[in-house]
mmCIF file with all atom_site columns, C-alpha atoms and ligand atoms in Angstrom:
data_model
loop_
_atom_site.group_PDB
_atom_site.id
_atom_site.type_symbol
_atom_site.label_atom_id
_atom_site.label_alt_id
_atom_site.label_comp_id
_atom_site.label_asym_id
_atom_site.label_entity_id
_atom_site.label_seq_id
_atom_site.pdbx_PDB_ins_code
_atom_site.Cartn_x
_atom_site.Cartn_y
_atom_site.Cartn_z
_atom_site.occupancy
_atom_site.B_iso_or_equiv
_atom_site.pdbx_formal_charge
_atom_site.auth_seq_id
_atom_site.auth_comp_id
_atom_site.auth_asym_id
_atom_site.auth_atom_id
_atom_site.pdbx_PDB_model_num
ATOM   1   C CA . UNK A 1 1   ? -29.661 -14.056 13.561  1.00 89.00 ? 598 UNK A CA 1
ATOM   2   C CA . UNK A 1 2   ? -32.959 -16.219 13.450  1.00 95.00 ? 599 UNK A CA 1
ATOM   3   C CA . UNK A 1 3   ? -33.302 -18.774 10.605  1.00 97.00 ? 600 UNK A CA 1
ATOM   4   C CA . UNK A 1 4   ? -36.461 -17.688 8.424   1.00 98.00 ? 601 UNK A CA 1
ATOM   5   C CA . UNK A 1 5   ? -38.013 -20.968 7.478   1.00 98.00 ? 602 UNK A CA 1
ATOM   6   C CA . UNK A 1 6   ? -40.257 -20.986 4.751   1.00 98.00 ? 603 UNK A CA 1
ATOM   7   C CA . UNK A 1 7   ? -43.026 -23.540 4.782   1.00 98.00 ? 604 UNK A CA 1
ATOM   8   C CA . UNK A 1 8   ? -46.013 -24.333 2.789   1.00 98.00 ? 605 UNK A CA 1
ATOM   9   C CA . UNK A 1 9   ? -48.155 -26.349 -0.210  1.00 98.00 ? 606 UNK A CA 1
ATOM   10  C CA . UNK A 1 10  ? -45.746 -27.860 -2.878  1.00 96.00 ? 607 UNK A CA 1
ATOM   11  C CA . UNK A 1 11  ? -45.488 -25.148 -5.434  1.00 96.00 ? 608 UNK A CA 1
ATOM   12  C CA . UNK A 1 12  ? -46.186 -21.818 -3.523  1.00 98.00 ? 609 UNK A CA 1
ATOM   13  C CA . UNK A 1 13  ? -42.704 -21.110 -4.695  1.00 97.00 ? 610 UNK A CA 1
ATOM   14  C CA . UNK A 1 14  ? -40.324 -21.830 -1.454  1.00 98.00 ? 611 UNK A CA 1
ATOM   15  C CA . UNK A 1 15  ? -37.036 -22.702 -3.328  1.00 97.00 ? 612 UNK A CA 1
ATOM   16  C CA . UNK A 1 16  ? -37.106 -20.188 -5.389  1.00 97.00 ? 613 UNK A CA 1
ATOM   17  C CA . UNK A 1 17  ? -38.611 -17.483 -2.942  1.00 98.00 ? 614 UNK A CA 1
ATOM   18  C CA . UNK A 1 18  ? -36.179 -19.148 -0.809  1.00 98.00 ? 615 UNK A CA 1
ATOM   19  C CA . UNK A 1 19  ? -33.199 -18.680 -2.710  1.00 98.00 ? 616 UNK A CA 1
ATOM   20  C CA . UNK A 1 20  ? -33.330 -15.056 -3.814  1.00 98.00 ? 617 UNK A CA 1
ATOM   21  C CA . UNK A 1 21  ? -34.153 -13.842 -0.157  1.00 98.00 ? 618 UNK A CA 1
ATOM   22  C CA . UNK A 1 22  ? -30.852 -15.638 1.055   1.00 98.00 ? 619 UNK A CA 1
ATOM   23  C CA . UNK A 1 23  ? -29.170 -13.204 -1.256  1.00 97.00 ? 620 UNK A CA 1
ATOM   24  C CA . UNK A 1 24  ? -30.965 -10.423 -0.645  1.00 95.00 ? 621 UNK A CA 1
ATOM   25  C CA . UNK A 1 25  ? -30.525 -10.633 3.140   1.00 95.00 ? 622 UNK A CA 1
ATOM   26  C CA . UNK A 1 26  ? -26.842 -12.104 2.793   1.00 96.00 ? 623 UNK A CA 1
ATOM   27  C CA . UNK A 1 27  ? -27.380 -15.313 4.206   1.00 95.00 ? 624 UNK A CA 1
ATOM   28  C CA . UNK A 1 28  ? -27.062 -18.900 3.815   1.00 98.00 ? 625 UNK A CA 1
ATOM   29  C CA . UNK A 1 29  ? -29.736 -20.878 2.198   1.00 98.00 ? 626 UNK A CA 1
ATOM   30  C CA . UNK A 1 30  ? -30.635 -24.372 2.485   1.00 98.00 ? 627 UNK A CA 1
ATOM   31  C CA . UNK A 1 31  ? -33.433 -26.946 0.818   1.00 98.00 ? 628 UNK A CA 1
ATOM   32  C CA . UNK A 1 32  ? -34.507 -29.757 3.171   1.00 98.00 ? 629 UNK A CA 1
ATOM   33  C CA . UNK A 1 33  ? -35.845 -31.368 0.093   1.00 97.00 ? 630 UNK A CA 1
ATOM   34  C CA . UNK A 1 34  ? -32.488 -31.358 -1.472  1.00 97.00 ? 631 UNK A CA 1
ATOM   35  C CA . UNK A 1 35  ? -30.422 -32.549 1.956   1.00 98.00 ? 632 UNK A CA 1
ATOM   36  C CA . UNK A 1 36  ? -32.869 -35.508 2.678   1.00 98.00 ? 633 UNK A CA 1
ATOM   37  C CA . UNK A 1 37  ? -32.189 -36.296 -1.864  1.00 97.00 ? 634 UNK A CA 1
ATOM   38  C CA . UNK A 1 38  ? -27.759 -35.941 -1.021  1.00 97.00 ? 635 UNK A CA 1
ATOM   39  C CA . UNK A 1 39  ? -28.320 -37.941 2.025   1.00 97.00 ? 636 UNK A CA 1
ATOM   40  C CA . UNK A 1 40  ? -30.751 -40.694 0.881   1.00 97.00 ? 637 UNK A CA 1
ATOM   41  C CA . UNK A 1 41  ? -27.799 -40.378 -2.855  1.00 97.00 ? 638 UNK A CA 1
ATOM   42  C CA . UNK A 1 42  ? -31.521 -40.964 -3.986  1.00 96.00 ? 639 UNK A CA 1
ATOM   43  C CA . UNK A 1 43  ? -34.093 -38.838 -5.783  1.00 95.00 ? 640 UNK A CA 1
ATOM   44  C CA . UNK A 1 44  ? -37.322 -37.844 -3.219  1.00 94.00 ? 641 UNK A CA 1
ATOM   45  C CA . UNK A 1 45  ? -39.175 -40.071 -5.830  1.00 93.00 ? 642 UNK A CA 1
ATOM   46  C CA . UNK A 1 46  ? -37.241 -43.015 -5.565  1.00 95.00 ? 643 UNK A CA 1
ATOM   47  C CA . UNK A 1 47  ? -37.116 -42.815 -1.946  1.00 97.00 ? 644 UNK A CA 1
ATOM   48  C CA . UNK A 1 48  ? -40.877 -42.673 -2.019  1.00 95.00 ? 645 UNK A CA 1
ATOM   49  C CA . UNK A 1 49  ? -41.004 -45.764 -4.438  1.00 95.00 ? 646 UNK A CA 1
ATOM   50  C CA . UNK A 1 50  ? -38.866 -47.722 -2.698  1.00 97.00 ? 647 UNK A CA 1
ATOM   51  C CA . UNK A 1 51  ? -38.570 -46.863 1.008   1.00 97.00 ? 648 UNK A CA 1
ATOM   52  C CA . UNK A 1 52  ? -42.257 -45.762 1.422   1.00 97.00 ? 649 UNK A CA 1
ATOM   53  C CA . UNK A 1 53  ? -43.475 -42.459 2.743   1.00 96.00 ? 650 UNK A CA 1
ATOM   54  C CA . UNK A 1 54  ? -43.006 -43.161 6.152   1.00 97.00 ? 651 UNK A CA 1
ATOM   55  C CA . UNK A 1 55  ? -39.554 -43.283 5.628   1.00 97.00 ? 652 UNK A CA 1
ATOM   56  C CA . UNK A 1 56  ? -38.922 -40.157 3.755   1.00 97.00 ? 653 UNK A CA 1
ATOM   57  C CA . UNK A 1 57  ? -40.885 -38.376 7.065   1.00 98.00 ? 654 UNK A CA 1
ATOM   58  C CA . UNK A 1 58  ? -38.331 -39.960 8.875   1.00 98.00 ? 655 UNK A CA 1
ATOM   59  C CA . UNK A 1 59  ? -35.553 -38.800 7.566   1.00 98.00 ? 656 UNK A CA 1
ATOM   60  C CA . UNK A 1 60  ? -37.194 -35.295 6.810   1.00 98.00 ? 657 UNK A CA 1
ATOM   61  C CA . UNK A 1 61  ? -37.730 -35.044 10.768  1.00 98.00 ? 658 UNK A CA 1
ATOM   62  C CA . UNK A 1 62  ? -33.818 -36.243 11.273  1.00 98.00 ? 659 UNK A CA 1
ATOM   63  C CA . UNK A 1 63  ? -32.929 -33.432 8.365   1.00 98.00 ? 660 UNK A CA 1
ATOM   64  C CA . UNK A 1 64  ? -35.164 -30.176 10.228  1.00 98.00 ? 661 UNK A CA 1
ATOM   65  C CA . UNK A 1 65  ? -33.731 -31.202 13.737  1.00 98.00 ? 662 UNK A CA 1
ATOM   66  C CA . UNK A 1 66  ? -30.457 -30.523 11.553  1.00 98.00 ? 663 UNK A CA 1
ATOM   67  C CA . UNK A 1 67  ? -31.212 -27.080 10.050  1.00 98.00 ? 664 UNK A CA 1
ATOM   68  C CA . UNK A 1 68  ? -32.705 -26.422 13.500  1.00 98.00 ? 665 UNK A CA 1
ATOM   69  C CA . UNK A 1 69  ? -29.391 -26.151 14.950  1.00 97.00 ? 666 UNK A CA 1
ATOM   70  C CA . UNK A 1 70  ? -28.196 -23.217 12.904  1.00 97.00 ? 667 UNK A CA 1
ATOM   71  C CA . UNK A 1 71  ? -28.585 -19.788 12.814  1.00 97.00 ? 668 UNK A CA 1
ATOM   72  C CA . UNK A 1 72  ? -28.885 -17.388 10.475  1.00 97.00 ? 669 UNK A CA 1
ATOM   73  C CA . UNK A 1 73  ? -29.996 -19.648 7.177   1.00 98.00 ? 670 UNK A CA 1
ATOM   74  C CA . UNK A 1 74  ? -32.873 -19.267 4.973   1.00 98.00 ? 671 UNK A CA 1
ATOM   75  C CA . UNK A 1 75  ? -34.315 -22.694 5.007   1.00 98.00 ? 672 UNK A CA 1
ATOM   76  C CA . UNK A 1 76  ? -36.991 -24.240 2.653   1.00 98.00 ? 673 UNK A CA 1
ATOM   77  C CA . UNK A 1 77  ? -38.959 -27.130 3.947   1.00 98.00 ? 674 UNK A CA 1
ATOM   78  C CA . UNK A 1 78  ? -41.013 -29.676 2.004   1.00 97.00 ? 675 UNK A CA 1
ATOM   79  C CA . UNK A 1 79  ? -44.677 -29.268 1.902   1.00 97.00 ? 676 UNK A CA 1
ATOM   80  C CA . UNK A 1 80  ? -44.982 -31.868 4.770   1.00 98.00 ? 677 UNK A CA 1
ATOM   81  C CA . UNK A 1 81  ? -42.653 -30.543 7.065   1.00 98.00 ? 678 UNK A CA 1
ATOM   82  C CA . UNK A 1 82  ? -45.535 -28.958 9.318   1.00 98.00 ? 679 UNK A CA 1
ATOM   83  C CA . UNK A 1 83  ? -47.905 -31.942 9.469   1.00 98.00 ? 680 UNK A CA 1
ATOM   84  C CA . UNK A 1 84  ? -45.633 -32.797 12.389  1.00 97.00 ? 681 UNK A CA 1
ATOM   85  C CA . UNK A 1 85  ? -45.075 -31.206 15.576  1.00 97.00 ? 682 UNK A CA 1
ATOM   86  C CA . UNK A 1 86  ? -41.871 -31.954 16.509  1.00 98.00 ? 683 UNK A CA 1
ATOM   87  C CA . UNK A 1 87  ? -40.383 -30.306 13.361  1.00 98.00 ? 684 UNK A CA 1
ATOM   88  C CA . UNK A 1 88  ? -42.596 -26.750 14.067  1.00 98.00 ? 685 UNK A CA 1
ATOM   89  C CA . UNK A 1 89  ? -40.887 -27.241 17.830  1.00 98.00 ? 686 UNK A CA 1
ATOM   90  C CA . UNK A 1 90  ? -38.115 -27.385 16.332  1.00 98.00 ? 687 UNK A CA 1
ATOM   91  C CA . UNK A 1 91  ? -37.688 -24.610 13.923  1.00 98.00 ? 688 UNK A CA 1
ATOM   92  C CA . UNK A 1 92  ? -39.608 -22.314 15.449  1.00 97.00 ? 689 UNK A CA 1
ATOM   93  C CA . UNK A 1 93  ? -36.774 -22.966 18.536  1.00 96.00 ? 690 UNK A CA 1
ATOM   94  C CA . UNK A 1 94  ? -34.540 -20.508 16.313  1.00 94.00 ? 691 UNK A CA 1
ATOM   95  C CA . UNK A 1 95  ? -36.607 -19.012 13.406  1.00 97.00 ? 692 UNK A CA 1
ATOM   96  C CA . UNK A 1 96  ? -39.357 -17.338 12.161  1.00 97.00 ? 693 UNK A CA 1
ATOM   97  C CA . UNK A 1 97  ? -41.748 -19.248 9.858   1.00 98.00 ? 694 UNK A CA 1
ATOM   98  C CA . UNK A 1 98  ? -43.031 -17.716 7.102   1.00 98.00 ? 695 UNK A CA 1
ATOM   99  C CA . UNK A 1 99  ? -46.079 -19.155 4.904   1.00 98.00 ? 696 UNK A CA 1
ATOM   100 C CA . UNK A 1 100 ? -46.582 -19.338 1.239   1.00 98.00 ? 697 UNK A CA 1
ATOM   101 C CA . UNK A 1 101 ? -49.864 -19.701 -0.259  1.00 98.00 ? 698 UNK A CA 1
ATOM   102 C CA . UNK A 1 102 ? -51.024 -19.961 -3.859  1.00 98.00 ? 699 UNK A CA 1
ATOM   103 C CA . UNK A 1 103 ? -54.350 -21.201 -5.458  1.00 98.00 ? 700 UNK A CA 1
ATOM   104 C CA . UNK A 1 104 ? -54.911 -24.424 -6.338  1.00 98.00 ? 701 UNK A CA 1
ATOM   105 C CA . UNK A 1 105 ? -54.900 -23.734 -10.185 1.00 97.00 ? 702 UNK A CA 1
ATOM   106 C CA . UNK A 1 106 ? -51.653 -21.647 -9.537  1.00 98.00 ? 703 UNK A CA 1
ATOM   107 C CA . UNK A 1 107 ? -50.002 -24.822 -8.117  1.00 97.00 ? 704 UNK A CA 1
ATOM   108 C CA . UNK A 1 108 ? -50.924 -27.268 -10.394 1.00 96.00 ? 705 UNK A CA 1
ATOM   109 C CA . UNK A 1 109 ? -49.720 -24.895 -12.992 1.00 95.00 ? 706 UNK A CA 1
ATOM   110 C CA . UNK A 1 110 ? -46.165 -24.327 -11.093 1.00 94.00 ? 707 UNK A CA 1
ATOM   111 C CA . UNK A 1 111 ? -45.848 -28.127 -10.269 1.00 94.00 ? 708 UNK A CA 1
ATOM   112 C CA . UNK A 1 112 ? -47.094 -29.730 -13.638 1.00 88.00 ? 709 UNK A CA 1
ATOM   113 C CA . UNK A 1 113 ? -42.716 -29.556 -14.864 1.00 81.00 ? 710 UNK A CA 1
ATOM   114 C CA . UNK A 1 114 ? -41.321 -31.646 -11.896 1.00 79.00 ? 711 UNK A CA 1
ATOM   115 C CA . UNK A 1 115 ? -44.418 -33.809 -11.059 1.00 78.00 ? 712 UNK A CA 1
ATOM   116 C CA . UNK A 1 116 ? -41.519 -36.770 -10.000 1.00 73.00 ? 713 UNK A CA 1
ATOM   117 C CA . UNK A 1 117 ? -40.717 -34.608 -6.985  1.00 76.00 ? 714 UNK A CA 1
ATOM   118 C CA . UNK A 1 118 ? -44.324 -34.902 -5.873  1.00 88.00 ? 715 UNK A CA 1
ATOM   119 C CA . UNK A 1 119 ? -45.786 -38.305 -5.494  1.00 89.00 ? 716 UNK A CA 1
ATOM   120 C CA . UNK A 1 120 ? -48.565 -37.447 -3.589  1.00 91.00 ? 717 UNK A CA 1
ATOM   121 C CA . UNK A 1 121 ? -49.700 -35.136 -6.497  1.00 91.00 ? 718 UNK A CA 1
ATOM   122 C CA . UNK A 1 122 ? -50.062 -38.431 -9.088  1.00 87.00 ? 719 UNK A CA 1
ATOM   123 C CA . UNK A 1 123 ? -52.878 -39.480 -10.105 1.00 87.00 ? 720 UNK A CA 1
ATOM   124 C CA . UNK A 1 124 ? -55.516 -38.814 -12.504 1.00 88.00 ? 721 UNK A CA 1
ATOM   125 C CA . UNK A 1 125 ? -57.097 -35.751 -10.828 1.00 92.00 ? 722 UNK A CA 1
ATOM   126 C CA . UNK A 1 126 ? -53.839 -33.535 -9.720  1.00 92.00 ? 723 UNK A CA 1
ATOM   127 C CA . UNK A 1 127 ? -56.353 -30.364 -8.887  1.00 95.00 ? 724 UNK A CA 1
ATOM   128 C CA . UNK A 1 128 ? -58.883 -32.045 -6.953  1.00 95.00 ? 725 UNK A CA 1
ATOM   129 C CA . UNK A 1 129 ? -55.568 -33.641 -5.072  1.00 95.00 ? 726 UNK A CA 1
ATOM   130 C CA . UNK A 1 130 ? -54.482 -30.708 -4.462  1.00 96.00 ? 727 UNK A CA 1
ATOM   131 C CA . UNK A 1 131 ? -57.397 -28.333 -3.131  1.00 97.00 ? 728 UNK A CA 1
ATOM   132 C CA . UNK A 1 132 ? -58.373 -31.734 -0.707  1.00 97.00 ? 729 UNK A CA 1
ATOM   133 C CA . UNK A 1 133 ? -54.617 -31.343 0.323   1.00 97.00 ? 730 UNK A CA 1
ATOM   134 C CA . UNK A 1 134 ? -54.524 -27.701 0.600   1.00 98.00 ? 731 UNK A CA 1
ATOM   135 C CA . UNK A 1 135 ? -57.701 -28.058 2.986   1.00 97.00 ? 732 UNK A CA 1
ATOM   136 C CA . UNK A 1 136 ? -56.288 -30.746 4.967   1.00 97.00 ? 733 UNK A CA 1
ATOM   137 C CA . UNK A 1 137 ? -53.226 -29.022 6.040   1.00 98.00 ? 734 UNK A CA 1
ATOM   138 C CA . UNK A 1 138 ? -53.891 -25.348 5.929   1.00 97.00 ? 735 UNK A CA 1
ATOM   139 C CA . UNK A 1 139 ? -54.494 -25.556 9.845   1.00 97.00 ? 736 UNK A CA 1
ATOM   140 C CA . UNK A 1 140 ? -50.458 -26.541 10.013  1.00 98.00 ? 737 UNK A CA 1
ATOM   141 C CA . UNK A 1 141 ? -49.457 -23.976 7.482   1.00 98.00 ? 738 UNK A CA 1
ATOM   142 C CA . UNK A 1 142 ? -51.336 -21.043 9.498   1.00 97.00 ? 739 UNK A CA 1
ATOM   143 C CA . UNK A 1 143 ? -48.896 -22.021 12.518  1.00 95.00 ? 740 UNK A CA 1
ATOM   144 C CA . UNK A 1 144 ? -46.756 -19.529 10.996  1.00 97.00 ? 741 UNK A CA 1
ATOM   145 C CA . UNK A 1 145 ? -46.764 -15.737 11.883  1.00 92.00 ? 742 UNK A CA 1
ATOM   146 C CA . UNK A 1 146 ? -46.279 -14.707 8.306   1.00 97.00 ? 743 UNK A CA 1
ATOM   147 C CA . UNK A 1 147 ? -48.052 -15.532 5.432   1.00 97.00 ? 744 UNK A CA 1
ATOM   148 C CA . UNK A 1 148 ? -48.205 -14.471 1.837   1.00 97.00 ? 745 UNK A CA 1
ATOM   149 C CA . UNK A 1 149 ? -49.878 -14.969 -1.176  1.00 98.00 ? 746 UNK A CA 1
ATOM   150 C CA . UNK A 1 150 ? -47.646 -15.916 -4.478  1.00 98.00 ? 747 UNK A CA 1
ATOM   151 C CA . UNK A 1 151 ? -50.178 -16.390 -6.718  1.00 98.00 ? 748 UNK A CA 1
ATOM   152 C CA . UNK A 1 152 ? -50.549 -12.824 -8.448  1.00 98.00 ? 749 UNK A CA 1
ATOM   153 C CA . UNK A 1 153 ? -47.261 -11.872 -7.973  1.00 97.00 ? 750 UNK A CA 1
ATOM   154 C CA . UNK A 1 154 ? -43.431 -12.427 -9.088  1.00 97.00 ? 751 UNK A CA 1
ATOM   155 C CA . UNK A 1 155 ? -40.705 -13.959 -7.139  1.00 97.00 ? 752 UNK A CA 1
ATOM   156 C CA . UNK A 1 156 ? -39.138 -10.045 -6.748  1.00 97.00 ? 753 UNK A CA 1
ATOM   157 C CA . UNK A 1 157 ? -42.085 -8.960  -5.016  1.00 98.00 ? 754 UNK A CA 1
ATOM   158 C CA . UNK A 1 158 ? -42.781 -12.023 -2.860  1.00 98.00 ? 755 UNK A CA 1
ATOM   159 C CA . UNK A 1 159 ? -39.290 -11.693 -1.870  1.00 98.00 ? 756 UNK A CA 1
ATOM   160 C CA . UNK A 1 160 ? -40.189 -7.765  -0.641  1.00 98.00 ? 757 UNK A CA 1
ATOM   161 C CA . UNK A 1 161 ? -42.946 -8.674  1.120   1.00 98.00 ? 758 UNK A CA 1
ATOM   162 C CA . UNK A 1 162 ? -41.360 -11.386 3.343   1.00 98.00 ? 759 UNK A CA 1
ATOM   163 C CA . UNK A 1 163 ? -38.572 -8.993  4.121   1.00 97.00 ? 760 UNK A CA 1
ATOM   164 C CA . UNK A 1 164 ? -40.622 -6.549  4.818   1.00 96.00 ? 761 UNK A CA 1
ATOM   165 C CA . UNK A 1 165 ? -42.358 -8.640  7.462   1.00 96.00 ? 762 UNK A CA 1
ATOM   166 C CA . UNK A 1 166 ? -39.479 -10.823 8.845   1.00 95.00 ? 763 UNK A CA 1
ATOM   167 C CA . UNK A 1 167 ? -37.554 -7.340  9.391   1.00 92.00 ? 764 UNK A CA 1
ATOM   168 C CA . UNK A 1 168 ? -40.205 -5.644  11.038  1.00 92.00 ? 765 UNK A CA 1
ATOM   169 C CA . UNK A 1 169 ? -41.059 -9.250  13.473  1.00 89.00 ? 766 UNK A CA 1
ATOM   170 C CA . UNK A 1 170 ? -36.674 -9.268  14.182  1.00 86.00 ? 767 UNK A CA 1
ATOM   171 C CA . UNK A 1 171 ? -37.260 -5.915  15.548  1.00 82.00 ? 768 UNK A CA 1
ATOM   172 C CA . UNK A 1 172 ? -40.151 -6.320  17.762  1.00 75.00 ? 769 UNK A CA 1
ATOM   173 C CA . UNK A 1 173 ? -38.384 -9.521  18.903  1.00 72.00 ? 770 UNK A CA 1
ATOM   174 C CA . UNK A 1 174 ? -34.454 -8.028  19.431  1.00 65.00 ? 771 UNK A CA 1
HETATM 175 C C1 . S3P B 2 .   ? -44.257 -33.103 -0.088  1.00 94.70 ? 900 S3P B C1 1
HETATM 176 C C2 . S3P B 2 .   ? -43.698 -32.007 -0.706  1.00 94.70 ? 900 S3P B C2 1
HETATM 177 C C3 . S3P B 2 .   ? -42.464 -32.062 -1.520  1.00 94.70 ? 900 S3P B C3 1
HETATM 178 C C4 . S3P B 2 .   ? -41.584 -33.245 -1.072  1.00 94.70 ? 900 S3P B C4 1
HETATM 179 C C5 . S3P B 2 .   ? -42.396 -34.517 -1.058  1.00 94.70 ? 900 S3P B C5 1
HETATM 180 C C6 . S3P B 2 .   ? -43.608 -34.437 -0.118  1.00 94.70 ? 900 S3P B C6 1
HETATM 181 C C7 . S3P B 2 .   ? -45.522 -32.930 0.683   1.00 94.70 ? 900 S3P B C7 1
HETATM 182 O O1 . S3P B 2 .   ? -41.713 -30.865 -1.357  1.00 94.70 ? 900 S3P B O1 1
HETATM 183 O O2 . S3P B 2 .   ? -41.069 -33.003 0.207   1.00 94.70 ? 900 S3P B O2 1
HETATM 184 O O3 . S3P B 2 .   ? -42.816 -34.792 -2.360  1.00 94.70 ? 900 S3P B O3 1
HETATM 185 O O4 . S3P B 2 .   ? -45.854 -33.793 1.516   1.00 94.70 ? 900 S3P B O4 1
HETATM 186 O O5 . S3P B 2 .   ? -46.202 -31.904 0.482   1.00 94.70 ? 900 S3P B O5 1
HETATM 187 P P1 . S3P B 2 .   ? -42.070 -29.432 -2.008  1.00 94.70 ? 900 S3P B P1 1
HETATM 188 O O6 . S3P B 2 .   ? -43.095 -28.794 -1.132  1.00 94.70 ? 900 S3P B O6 1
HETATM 189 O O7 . S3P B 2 .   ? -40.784 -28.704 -1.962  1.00 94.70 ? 900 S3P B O7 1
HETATM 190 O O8 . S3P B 2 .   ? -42.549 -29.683 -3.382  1.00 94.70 ? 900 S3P B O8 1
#
């Protein structure tokens, strides 16, 4: 089976969303936010405050060519994962990518808890951060051939509609 990869805007709910489809569909799940934090034995903001960004894209691109090479996973990328080509090339190779989308407010609202996970979200204006972001890259999250809304519903339904879709896109594709 196809990996589904679920990418998008910090907060549109791809861990969790993430998490509870692997079950649902009986699959494996991984976090590429969590493998680059066990392989770095640092947290993402540590790695950012002392390695620079640069380097955490780095070893994000070295950790997707990874979960590229499996099948059959739920995976959960970091909000930058699409910014770069080479990582779409690669996991579209062997998935289907699936974008999440929430509203600005919705975000900051969801992110405001782990801020630390987020550098690029500090600062004393987090919304206005975020909707400049949000513009910025929504031409790399619309490279994927799915995409759903979080921000008026729970993670159940969220969950339904990606199914829904993926299932449907696996059977035009087998
Ligand atoms: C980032 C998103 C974060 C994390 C890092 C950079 C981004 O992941 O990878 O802080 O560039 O949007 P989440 O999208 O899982 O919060």
């Amino acid at each position: 089976m196809k990996n589904i990869v679920l990418l998008g805007f910090m907060g549109t709910g791809k861990s969790i969303i993430g998490r509870r489809l692997a079950v649902e569909l009986g699959c494996r799940f991984a976090d590429t936010d969590q493998m680059i934090e066990e392989r770095a034995h640092k947290s993402i903001e540590k790695i950012f405050a002392e390695d620079g960004e640069s380097r955490f894209r780095q070893l994000e691109s070295e950790t997707v060519r990874d979960v590229s090479g499996w099948s059959g996973y739920v995976i959960s990328t970091g909000g930058g994962v699409p910014l770069h080509e080479e990582n779409i090339e690669a996991l579209s190779g062997n998935g289907i990518l699936v974008s999440l989308k929430a509203r600005p407010e919705v975000i900051l609202r969801r992110v405001r808890k782990r801020i630390g996970r987020r550098p690029l979200l500090r600062g004393p204006h987090p919304l206005s951060r975020i909707t400049h972001l949000l513009a910025e890259r929504k031409p790399f999250y619309d490279q994927a051939a799915i995409s759903i809304d979080t921000s008026d519903v729970d993670i159940q339904e969220s969950v339904r509609r990606i199914k829904v879709q993926v299932l449907e896109r696996m059977g035009k594709d087998s």
